[in-house]
Amino acid sequence: MTTWAQAPAAWLVAACMLVAGCASAPKPATTGGAANVWAGRMALQVQDKPAESFSAGFELRGTARAGELTLYTPLGGSLAVLSWQPGQATMRSGGQVRQFDSADALIAQATGSPVPLAALFDWLSGRDTNVPGWRADLSRLNDGRVAAQRFNPLPQADLRIVLER
């Protein structure tokens, strides 16, 4: 298994995709106004890059416009905190901070590929938003499960999220 320092792309992809492994049901929350909070487990597997397969606990807050994604180890320790707002995005991990112009730039840098952040929030909210190159399966959302598959551009990637109940 690779470490965060060795494979930042894998961690961010999994984090941003939020559609993997073992997570939990969506939890509404309020933080200075109505905001969404989802927590659970996620896994991301990039088909031709086994070293970039990823799974972690997560907590996602906010919206695609302004939010925060925290990734956790299996024992509950923090791996990284990704935060974004218009005009900037920040990744904090292991005492290091990296700045980006946008959440899209952060995700593209970390994953080597764009990730549909706005669609991810929609998928977790039960809206089957169409994204070119992606196919989401929301049929098990009531069970706290979301899956998405990227088929274009290659390499293919599978994202799985299991929400906490």
mmCIF file with all atom_site columns, C-alpha atoms in Angstrom:
data_model
loop_
_atom_site.group_PDB
_atom_site.id
_atom_site.type_symbol
_atom_site.label_atom_id
_atom_site.label_alt_id
_atom_site.label_comp_id
_atom_site.label_asym_id
_atom_site.label_entity_id
_atom_site.label_seq_id
_atom_site.pdbx_PDB_ins_code
_atom_site.Cartn_x
_atom_site.Cartn_y
_atom_site.Cartn_z
_atom_site.occupancy
_atom_site.B_iso_or_equiv
_atom_site.pdbx_formal_charge
_atom_site.auth_seq_id
_atom_site.auth_comp_id
_atom_site.auth_asym_id
_atom_site.auth_atom_id
_atom_site.pdbx_PDB_model_num
ATOM 1   C CA . MET A 1 1   ? 0.000   0.000  0.000   1.00 0.00 ? 1   MET A CA 1
ATOM 2   C CA . THR A 1 2   ? 1.314   3.452  -0.838  1.00 0.00 ? 2   THR A CA 1
ATOM 3   C CA . THR A 1 3   ? 1.436   6.292  1.638   1.00 0.00 ? 3   THR A CA 1
ATOM 4   C CA . TRP A 1 4   ? -0.176  9.729  1.301   1.00 0.00 ? 4   TRP A CA 1
ATOM 5   C CA . ALA A 1 5   ? 3.217   11.264 0.547   1.00 0.00 ? 5   ALA A CA 1
ATOM 6   C CA . GLN A 1 6   ? 3.863   8.674  -2.137  1.00 0.00 ? 6   GLN A CA 1
ATOM 7   C CA . ALA A 1 7   ? 0.468   8.831  -3.846  1.00 0.00 ? 7   ALA A CA 1
ATOM 8   C CA . PRO A 1 8   ? -1.354  12.131 -3.227  1.00 0.00 ? 8   PRO A CA 1
ATOM 9   C CA . ALA A 1 9   ? -3.395  11.467 -6.346  1.00 0.00 ? 9   ALA A CA 1
ATOM 10  C CA . ALA A 1 10  ? -4.909  8.321  -4.933  1.00 0.00 ? 10  ALA A CA 1
ATOM 11  C CA . TRP A 1 11  ? -5.936  9.983  -1.676  1.00 0.00 ? 11  TRP A CA 1
ATOM 12  C CA . LEU A 1 12  ? -7.496  12.955 -3.351  1.00 0.00 ? 12  LEU A CA 1
ATOM 13  C CA . VAL A 1 13  ? -9.293  10.921 -5.968  1.00 0.00 ? 13  VAL A CA 1
ATOM 14  C CA . ALA A 1 14  ? -10.837 8.755  -3.347  1.00 0.00 ? 14  ALA A CA 1
ATOM 15  C CA . ALA A 1 15  ? -11.667 11.708 -1.215  1.00 0.00 ? 15  ALA A CA 1
ATOM 16  C CA . CYS A 1 16  ? -13.208 13.725 -3.989  1.00 0.00 ? 16  CYS A CA 1
ATOM 17  C CA . MET A 1 17  ? -15.031 10.845 -5.522  1.00 0.00 ? 17  MET A CA 1
ATOM 18  C CA . LEU A 1 18  ? -16.501 9.747  -2.264  1.00 0.00 ? 18  LEU A CA 1
ATOM 19  C CA . VAL A 1 19  ? -18.048 6.774  -3.810  1.00 0.00 ? 19  VAL A CA 1
ATOM 20  C CA . ALA A 1 20  ? -16.430 3.713  -2.339  1.00 0.00 ? 20  ALA A CA 1
ATOM 21  C CA . GLY A 1 21  ? -16.262 0.997  0.240   1.00 0.00 ? 21  GLY A CA 1
ATOM 22  C CA . CYS A 1 22  ? -17.925 1.379  3.592   1.00 0.00 ? 22  CYS A CA 1
ATOM 23  C CA . ALA A 1 23  ? -19.509 4.714  4.517   1.00 0.00 ? 23  ALA A CA 1
ATOM 24  C CA . SER A 1 24  ? -22.732 5.954  6.068   1.00 0.00 ? 24  SER A CA 1
ATOM 25  C CA . ALA A 1 25  ? -26.011 7.662  5.294   1.00 0.00 ? 25  ALA A CA 1
ATOM 26  C CA . PRO A 1 26  ? -26.142 11.374 4.562   1.00 0.00 ? 26  PRO A CA 1
ATOM 27  C CA . LYS A 1 27  ? -26.389 13.564 7.635   1.00 0.00 ? 27  LYS A CA 1
ATOM 28  C CA . PRO A 1 28  ? -27.769 17.075 7.343   1.00 0.00 ? 28  PRO A CA 1
ATOM 29  C CA . ALA A 1 29  ? -25.900 19.636 9.399   1.00 0.00 ? 29  ALA A CA 1
ATOM 30  C CA . THR A 1 30  ? -25.894 23.334 10.002  1.00 0.00 ? 30  THR A CA 1
ATOM 31  C CA . THR A 1 31  ? -22.734 25.404 10.067  1.00 0.00 ? 31  THR A CA 1
ATOM 32  C CA . GLY A 1 32  ? -23.548 29.075 9.792   1.00 0.00 ? 32  GLY A CA 1
ATOM 33  C CA . GLY A 1 33  ? -26.408 28.267 7.444   1.00 0.00 ? 33  GLY A CA 1
ATOM 34  C CA . ALA A 1 34  ? -27.750 25.129 5.854   1.00 0.00 ? 34  ALA A CA 1
ATOM 35  C CA . ALA A 1 35  ? -24.921 22.828 4.854   1.00 0.00 ? 35  ALA A CA 1
ATOM 36  C CA . ASN A 1 36  ? -24.669 19.177 3.981   1.00 0.00 ? 36  ASN A CA 1
ATOM 37  C CA . VAL A 1 37  ? -22.484 16.698 5.801   1.00 0.00 ? 37  VAL A CA 1
ATOM 38  C CA . TRP A 1 38  ? -21.771 13.141 4.711   1.00 0.00 ? 38  TRP A CA 1
ATOM 39  C CA . ALA A 1 39  ? -19.516 10.685 6.524   1.00 0.00 ? 39  ALA A CA 1
ATOM 40  C CA . GLY A 1 40  ? -18.465 7.111  5.997   1.00 0.00 ? 40  GLY A CA 1
ATOM 41  C CA . ARG A 1 41  ? -15.949 5.105  3.987   1.00 0.00 ? 41  ARG A CA 1
ATOM 42  C CA . MET A 1 42  ? -14.906 5.491  0.407   1.00 0.00 ? 42  MET A CA 1
ATOM 43  C CA . ALA A 1 43  ? -12.790 3.509  -2.009  1.00 0.00 ? 43  ALA A CA 1
ATOM 44  C CA . LEU A 1 44  ? -11.403 4.359  -5.402  1.00 0.00 ? 44  LEU A CA 1
ATOM 45  C CA . GLN A 1 45  ? -9.752  1.972  -7.779  1.00 0.00 ? 45  GLN A CA 1
ATOM 46  C CA . VAL A 1 46  ? -8.007  3.196  -10.911 1.00 0.00 ? 46  VAL A CA 1
ATOM 47  C CA . GLN A 1 47  ? -7.979  0.201  -13.274 1.00 0.00 ? 47  GLN A CA 1
ATOM 48  C CA . ASP A 1 48  ? -4.453  0.434  -14.649 1.00 0.00 ? 48  ASP A CA 1
ATOM 49  C CA . LYS A 1 49  ? -2.833  1.814  -11.505 1.00 0.00 ? 49  LYS A CA 1
ATOM 50  C CA . PRO A 1 50  ? -3.195  -0.687 -8.634  1.00 0.00 ? 50  PRO A CA 1
ATOM 51  C CA . ALA A 1 51  ? -0.815  1.369  -6.491  1.00 0.00 ? 51  ALA A CA 1
ATOM 52  C CA . GLU A 1 52  ? -3.349  4.188  -6.648  1.00 0.00 ? 52  GLU A CA 1
ATOM 53  C CA . SER A 1 53  ? -6.213  2.174  -5.242  1.00 0.00 ? 53  SER A CA 1
ATOM 54  C CA . PHE A 1 54  ? -7.479  3.930  -2.163  1.00 0.00 ? 54  PHE A CA 1
ATOM 55  C CA . SER A 1 55  ? -9.839  3.539  0.757   1.00 0.00 ? 55  SER A CA 1
ATOM 56  C CA . ALA A 1 56  ? -10.364 5.805  3.749   1.00 0.00 ? 56  ALA A CA 1
ATOM 57  C CA . GLY A 1 57  ? -12.892 7.156  6.151   1.00 0.00 ? 57  GLY A CA 1
ATOM 58  C CA . PHE A 1 58  ? -14.199 10.578 5.196   1.00 0.00 ? 58  PHE A CA 1
ATOM 59  C CA . GLU A 1 59  ? -16.332 13.506 6.212   1.00 0.00 ? 59  GLU A CA 1
ATOM 60  C CA . LEU A 1 60  ? -17.548 15.837 3.468   1.00 0.00 ? 60  LEU A CA 1
ATOM 61  C CA . ARG A 1 61  ? -19.095 19.201 4.390   1.00 0.00 ? 61  ARG A CA 1
ATOM 62  C CA . GLY A 1 62  ? -20.543 22.084 2.463   1.00 0.00 ? 62  GLY A CA 1
ATOM 63  C CA . THR A 1 63  ? -21.151 22.350 -1.244  1.00 0.00 ? 63  THR A CA 1
ATOM 64  C CA . ALA A 1 64  ? -19.236 22.107 -4.494  1.00 0.00 ? 64  ALA A CA 1
ATOM 65  C CA . ARG A 1 65  ? -18.739 25.878 -4.260  1.00 0.00 ? 65  ARG A CA 1
ATOM 66  C CA . ALA A 1 66  ? -17.308 25.954 -0.716  1.00 0.00 ? 66  ALA A CA 1
ATOM 67  C CA . GLY A 1 67  ? -16.597 22.927 1.403   1.00 0.00 ? 67  GLY A CA 1
ATOM 68  C CA . GLU A 1 68  ? -14.225 20.627 3.174   1.00 0.00 ? 68  GLU A CA 1
ATOM 69  C CA . LEU A 1 69  ? -13.278 16.979 2.870   1.00 0.00 ? 69  LEU A CA 1
ATOM 70  C CA . THR A 1 70  ? -11.442 15.274 5.721   1.00 0.00 ? 70  THR A CA 1
ATOM 71  C CA . LEU A 1 71  ? -9.874  11.860 5.143   1.00 0.00 ? 71  LEU A CA 1
ATOM 72  C CA . TYR A 1 72  ? -9.244  9.441  8.013   1.00 0.00 ? 72  TYR A CA 1
ATOM 73  C CA . THR A 1 73  ? -7.121  6.355  8.637   1.00 0.00 ? 73  THR A CA 1
ATOM 74  C CA . PRO A 1 74  ? -8.855  3.111  9.682   1.00 0.00 ? 74  PRO A CA 1
ATOM 75  C CA . LEU A 1 75  ? -8.015  4.002  13.297  1.00 0.00 ? 75  LEU A CA 1
ATOM 76  C CA . GLY A 1 76  ? -9.572  7.468  12.986  1.00 0.00 ? 76  GLY A CA 1
ATOM 77  C CA . GLY A 1 77  ? -6.445  9.588  12.593  1.00 0.00 ? 77  GLY A CA 1
ATOM 78  C CA . SER A 1 78  ? -6.542  12.436 10.087  1.00 0.00 ? 78  SER A CA 1
ATOM 79  C CA . LEU A 1 79  ? -4.804  11.802 6.747   1.00 0.00 ? 79  LEU A CA 1
ATOM 80  C CA . ALA A 1 80  ? -5.604  15.087 5.017   1.00 0.00 ? 80  ALA A CA 1
ATOM 81  C CA . VAL A 1 81  ? -8.019  17.978 4.988   1.00 0.00 ? 81  VAL A CA 1
ATOM 82  C CA . LEU A 1 82  ? -9.056  19.419 1.635   1.00 0.00 ? 82  LEU A CA 1
ATOM 83  C CA . SER A 1 83  ? -10.938 22.705 1.656   1.00 0.00 ? 83  SER A CA 1
ATOM 84  C CA . TRP A 1 84  ? -12.156 24.983 -1.112  1.00 0.00 ? 84  TRP A CA 1
ATOM 85  C CA . GLN A 1 85  ? -13.992 28.208 -1.768  1.00 0.00 ? 85  GLN A CA 1
ATOM 86  C CA . PRO A 1 86  ? -14.217 30.427 -4.851  1.00 0.00 ? 86  PRO A CA 1
ATOM 87  C CA . GLY A 1 87  ? -10.725 31.283 -6.058  1.00 0.00 ? 87  GLY A CA 1
ATOM 88  C CA . GLN A 1 88  ? -8.736  28.901 -3.866  1.00 0.00 ? 88  GLN A CA 1
ATOM 89  C CA . ALA A 1 89  ? -8.345  25.384 -2.578  1.00 0.00 ? 89  ALA A CA 1
ATOM 90  C CA . THR A 1 90  ? -6.067  24.032 0.142   1.00 0.00 ? 90  THR A CA 1
ATOM 91  C CA . MET A 1 91  ? -4.734  20.601 0.975   1.00 0.00 ? 91  MET A CA 1
ATOM 92  C CA . ARG A 1 92  ? -3.334  20.111 4.501   1.00 0.00 ? 92  ARG A CA 1
ATOM 93  C CA . SER A 1 93  ? -1.526  16.866 5.245   1.00 0.00 ? 93  SER A CA 1
ATOM 94  C CA . GLY A 1 94  ? 1.379   15.837 7.433   1.00 0.00 ? 94  GLY A CA 1
ATOM 95  C CA . GLY A 1 95  ? 2.122   19.397 8.474   1.00 0.00 ? 95  GLY A CA 1
ATOM 96  C CA . GLN A 1 96  ? 2.288   20.574 4.859   1.00 0.00 ? 96  GLN A CA 1
ATOM 97  C CA . VAL A 1 97  ? -0.100  22.982 3.147   1.00 0.00 ? 97  VAL A CA 1
ATOM 98  C CA . ARG A 1 98  ? -0.549  23.224 -0.625  1.00 0.00 ? 98  ARG A CA 1
ATOM 99  C CA . GLN A 1 99  ? -2.606  25.972 -2.277  1.00 0.00 ? 99  GLN A CA 1
ATOM 100 C CA . PHE A 1 100 ? -4.509  25.776 -5.590  1.00 0.00 ? 100 PHE A CA 1
ATOM 101 C CA . ASP A 1 101 ? -6.628  28.245 -7.567  1.00 0.00 ? 101 ASP A CA 1
ATOM 102 C CA . SER A 1 102 ? -9.753  26.077 -7.388  1.00 0.00 ? 102 SER A CA 1
ATOM 103 C CA . ALA A 1 103 ? -11.120 22.761 -6.184  1.00 0.00 ? 103 ALA A CA 1
ATOM 104 C CA . ASP A 1 104 ? -10.933 21.534 -9.788  1.00 0.00 ? 104 ASP A CA 1
ATOM 105 C CA . ALA A 1 105 ? -7.227  22.406 -9.940  1.00 0.00 ? 105 ALA A CA 1
ATOM 106 C CA . LEU A 1 106 ? -6.643  20.713 -6.576  1.00 0.00 ? 106 LEU A CA 1
ATOM 107 C CA . ILE A 1 107 ? -8.383  17.553 -7.717  1.00 0.00 ? 107 ILE A CA 1
ATOM 108 C CA . ALA A 1 108 ? -6.756  17.520 -11.156 1.00 0.00 ? 108 ALA A CA 1
ATOM 109 C CA . GLN A 1 109 ? -3.313  17.980 -9.595  1.00 0.00 ? 109 GLN A CA 1
ATOM 110 C CA . ALA A 1 110 ? -3.868  15.297 -7.005  1.00 0.00 ? 110 ALA A CA 1
ATOM 111 C CA . THR A 1 111 ? -5.536  12.778 -9.302  1.00 0.00 ? 111 THR A CA 1
ATOM 112 C CA . GLY A 1 112 ? -4.078  13.627 -12.671 1.00 0.00 ? 112 GLY A CA 1
ATOM 113 C CA . SER A 1 113 ? -7.665  13.843 -13.917 1.00 0.00 ? 113 SER A CA 1
ATOM 114 C CA . PRO A 1 114 ? -10.689 16.066 -13.380 1.00 0.00 ? 114 PRO A CA 1
ATOM 115 C CA . VAL A 1 115 ? -13.230 14.847 -10.815 1.00 0.00 ? 115 VAL A CA 1
ATOM 116 C CA . PRO A 1 116 ? -16.888 15.910 -10.996 1.00 0.00 ? 116 PRO A CA 1
ATOM 117 C CA . LEU A 1 117 ? -17.093 17.591 -7.582  1.00 0.00 ? 117 LEU A CA 1
ATOM 118 C CA . ALA A 1 118 ? -20.455 19.279 -8.232  1.00 0.00 ? 118 ALA A CA 1
ATOM 119 C CA . ALA A 1 119 ? -21.900 15.980 -9.456  1.00 0.00 ? 119 ALA A CA 1
ATOM 120 C CA . LEU A 1 120 ? -20.560 14.199 -6.387  1.00 0.00 ? 120 LEU A CA 1
ATOM 121 C CA . PHE A 1 121 ? -22.553 16.510 -4.123  1.00 0.00 ? 121 PHE A CA 1
ATOM 122 C CA . ASP A 1 122 ? -25.604 15.922 -6.341  1.00 0.00 ? 122 ASP A CA 1
ATOM 123 C CA . TRP A 1 123 ? -25.136 12.142 -6.278  1.00 0.00 ? 123 TRP A CA 1
ATOM 124 C CA . LEU A 1 124 ? -24.893 12.102 -2.494  1.00 0.00 ? 124 LEU A CA 1
ATOM 125 C CA . SER A 1 125 ? -28.065 14.209 -2.383  1.00 0.00 ? 125 SER A CA 1
ATOM 126 C CA . GLY A 1 126 ? -29.872 11.711 -4.627  1.00 0.00 ? 126 GLY A CA 1
ATOM 127 C CA . ARG A 1 127 ? -29.756 13.761 -7.842  1.00 0.00 ? 127 ARG A CA 1
ATOM 128 C CA . ASP A 1 128 ? -28.555 11.670 -10.797 1.00 0.00 ? 128 ASP A CA 1
ATOM 129 C CA . THR A 1 129 ? -26.543 14.412 -12.476 1.00 0.00 ? 129 THR A CA 1
ATOM 130 C CA . ASN A 1 130 ? -25.083 13.394 -15.826 1.00 0.00 ? 130 ASN A CA 1
ATOM 131 C CA . VAL A 1 131 ? -21.347 13.996 -16.262 1.00 0.00 ? 131 VAL A CA 1
ATOM 132 C CA . PRO A 1 132 ? -19.612 13.212 -19.566 1.00 0.00 ? 132 PRO A CA 1
ATOM 133 C CA . GLY A 1 133 ? -17.346 10.192 -19.088 1.00 0.00 ? 133 GLY A CA 1
ATOM 134 C CA . TRP A 1 134 ? -18.968 9.152  -15.794 1.00 0.00 ? 134 TRP A CA 1
ATOM 135 C CA . ARG A 1 135 ? -21.827 6.828  -14.891 1.00 0.00 ? 135 ARG A CA 1
ATOM 136 C CA . ALA A 1 136 ? -23.303 6.990  -11.381 1.00 0.00 ? 136 ALA A CA 1
ATOM 137 C CA . ASP A 1 137 ? -25.393 4.274  -9.750  1.00 0.00 ? 137 ASP A CA 1
ATOM 138 C CA . LEU A 1 138 ? -27.682 5.731  -7.085  1.00 0.00 ? 138 LEU A CA 1
ATOM 139 C CA . SER A 1 139 ? -29.954 2.669  -6.873  1.00 0.00 ? 139 SER A CA 1
ATOM 140 C CA . ARG A 1 140 ? -28.664 1.837  -3.354  1.00 0.00 ? 140 ARG A CA 1
ATOM 141 C CA . LEU A 1 141 ? -28.558 5.365  -1.941  1.00 0.00 ? 141 LEU A CA 1
ATOM 142 C CA . ASN A 1 142 ? -31.360 4.490  0.497   1.00 0.00 ? 142 ASN A CA 1
ATOM 143 C CA . ASP A 1 143 ? -28.982 1.837  1.874   1.00 0.00 ? 143 ASP A CA 1
ATOM 144 C CA . GLY A 1 144 ? -26.232 4.457  2.170   1.00 0.00 ? 144 GLY A CA 1
ATOM 145 C CA . ARG A 1 145 ? -24.313 3.324  -0.920  1.00 0.00 ? 145 ARG A CA 1
ATOM 146 C CA . VAL A 1 146 ? -23.258 5.232  -4.003  1.00 0.00 ? 146 VAL A CA 1
ATOM 147 C CA . ALA A 1 147 ? -21.092 4.020  -6.866  1.00 0.00 ? 147 ALA A CA 1
ATOM 148 C CA . ALA A 1 148 ? -19.680 5.817  -9.871  1.00 0.00 ? 148 ALA A CA 1
ATOM 149 C CA . GLN A 1 149 ? -17.530 4.704  -12.750 1.00 0.00 ? 149 GLN A CA 1
ATOM 150 C CA . ARG A 1 150 ? -15.306 6.793  -14.991 1.00 0.00 ? 150 ARG A CA 1
ATOM 151 C CA . PHE A 1 151 ? -15.026 5.238  -18.423 1.00 0.00 ? 151 PHE A CA 1
ATOM 152 C CA . ASN A 1 152 ? -13.668 8.252  -20.312 1.00 0.00 ? 152 ASN A CA 1
ATOM 153 C CA . PRO A 1 153 ? -10.964 9.437  -20.309 1.00 0.00 ? 153 PRO A CA 1
ATOM 154 C CA . LEU A 1 154 ? -8.995  6.314  -19.559 1.00 0.00 ? 154 LEU A CA 1
ATOM 155 C CA . PRO A 1 155 ? -7.905  4.839  -17.278 1.00 0.00 ? 155 PRO A CA 1
ATOM 156 C CA . GLN A 1 156 ? -11.235 3.590  -16.034 1.00 0.00 ? 156 GLN A CA 1
ATOM 157 C CA . ALA A 1 157 ? -11.913 4.259  -12.353 1.00 0.00 ? 157 ALA A CA 1
ATOM 158 C CA . ASP A 1 158 ? -14.456 2.880  -9.891  1.00 0.00 ? 158 ASP A CA 1
ATOM 159 C CA . LEU A 1 159 ? -15.582 4.935  -6.924  1.00 0.00 ? 159 LEU A CA 1
ATOM 160 C CA . ARG A 1 160 ? -17.620 3.447  -4.072  1.00 0.00 ? 160 ARG A CA 1
ATOM 161 C CA . ILE A 1 161 ? -19.041 5.180  -1.015  1.00 0.00 ? 161 ILE A CA 1
ATOM 162 C CA . VAL A 1 162 ? -20.738 3.666  2.009   1.00 0.00 ? 162 VAL A CA 1
ATOM 163 C CA . LEU A 1 163 ? -22.346 6.252  4.257   1.00 0.00 ? 163 LEU A CA 1
ATOM 164 C CA . GLU A 1 164 ? -22.636 5.989  8.052   1.00 0.00 ? 164 GLU A CA 1
ATOM 165 C CA . ARG A 1 165 ? -26.096 5.457  9.407   1.00 0.00 ? 165 ARG A CA 1
#
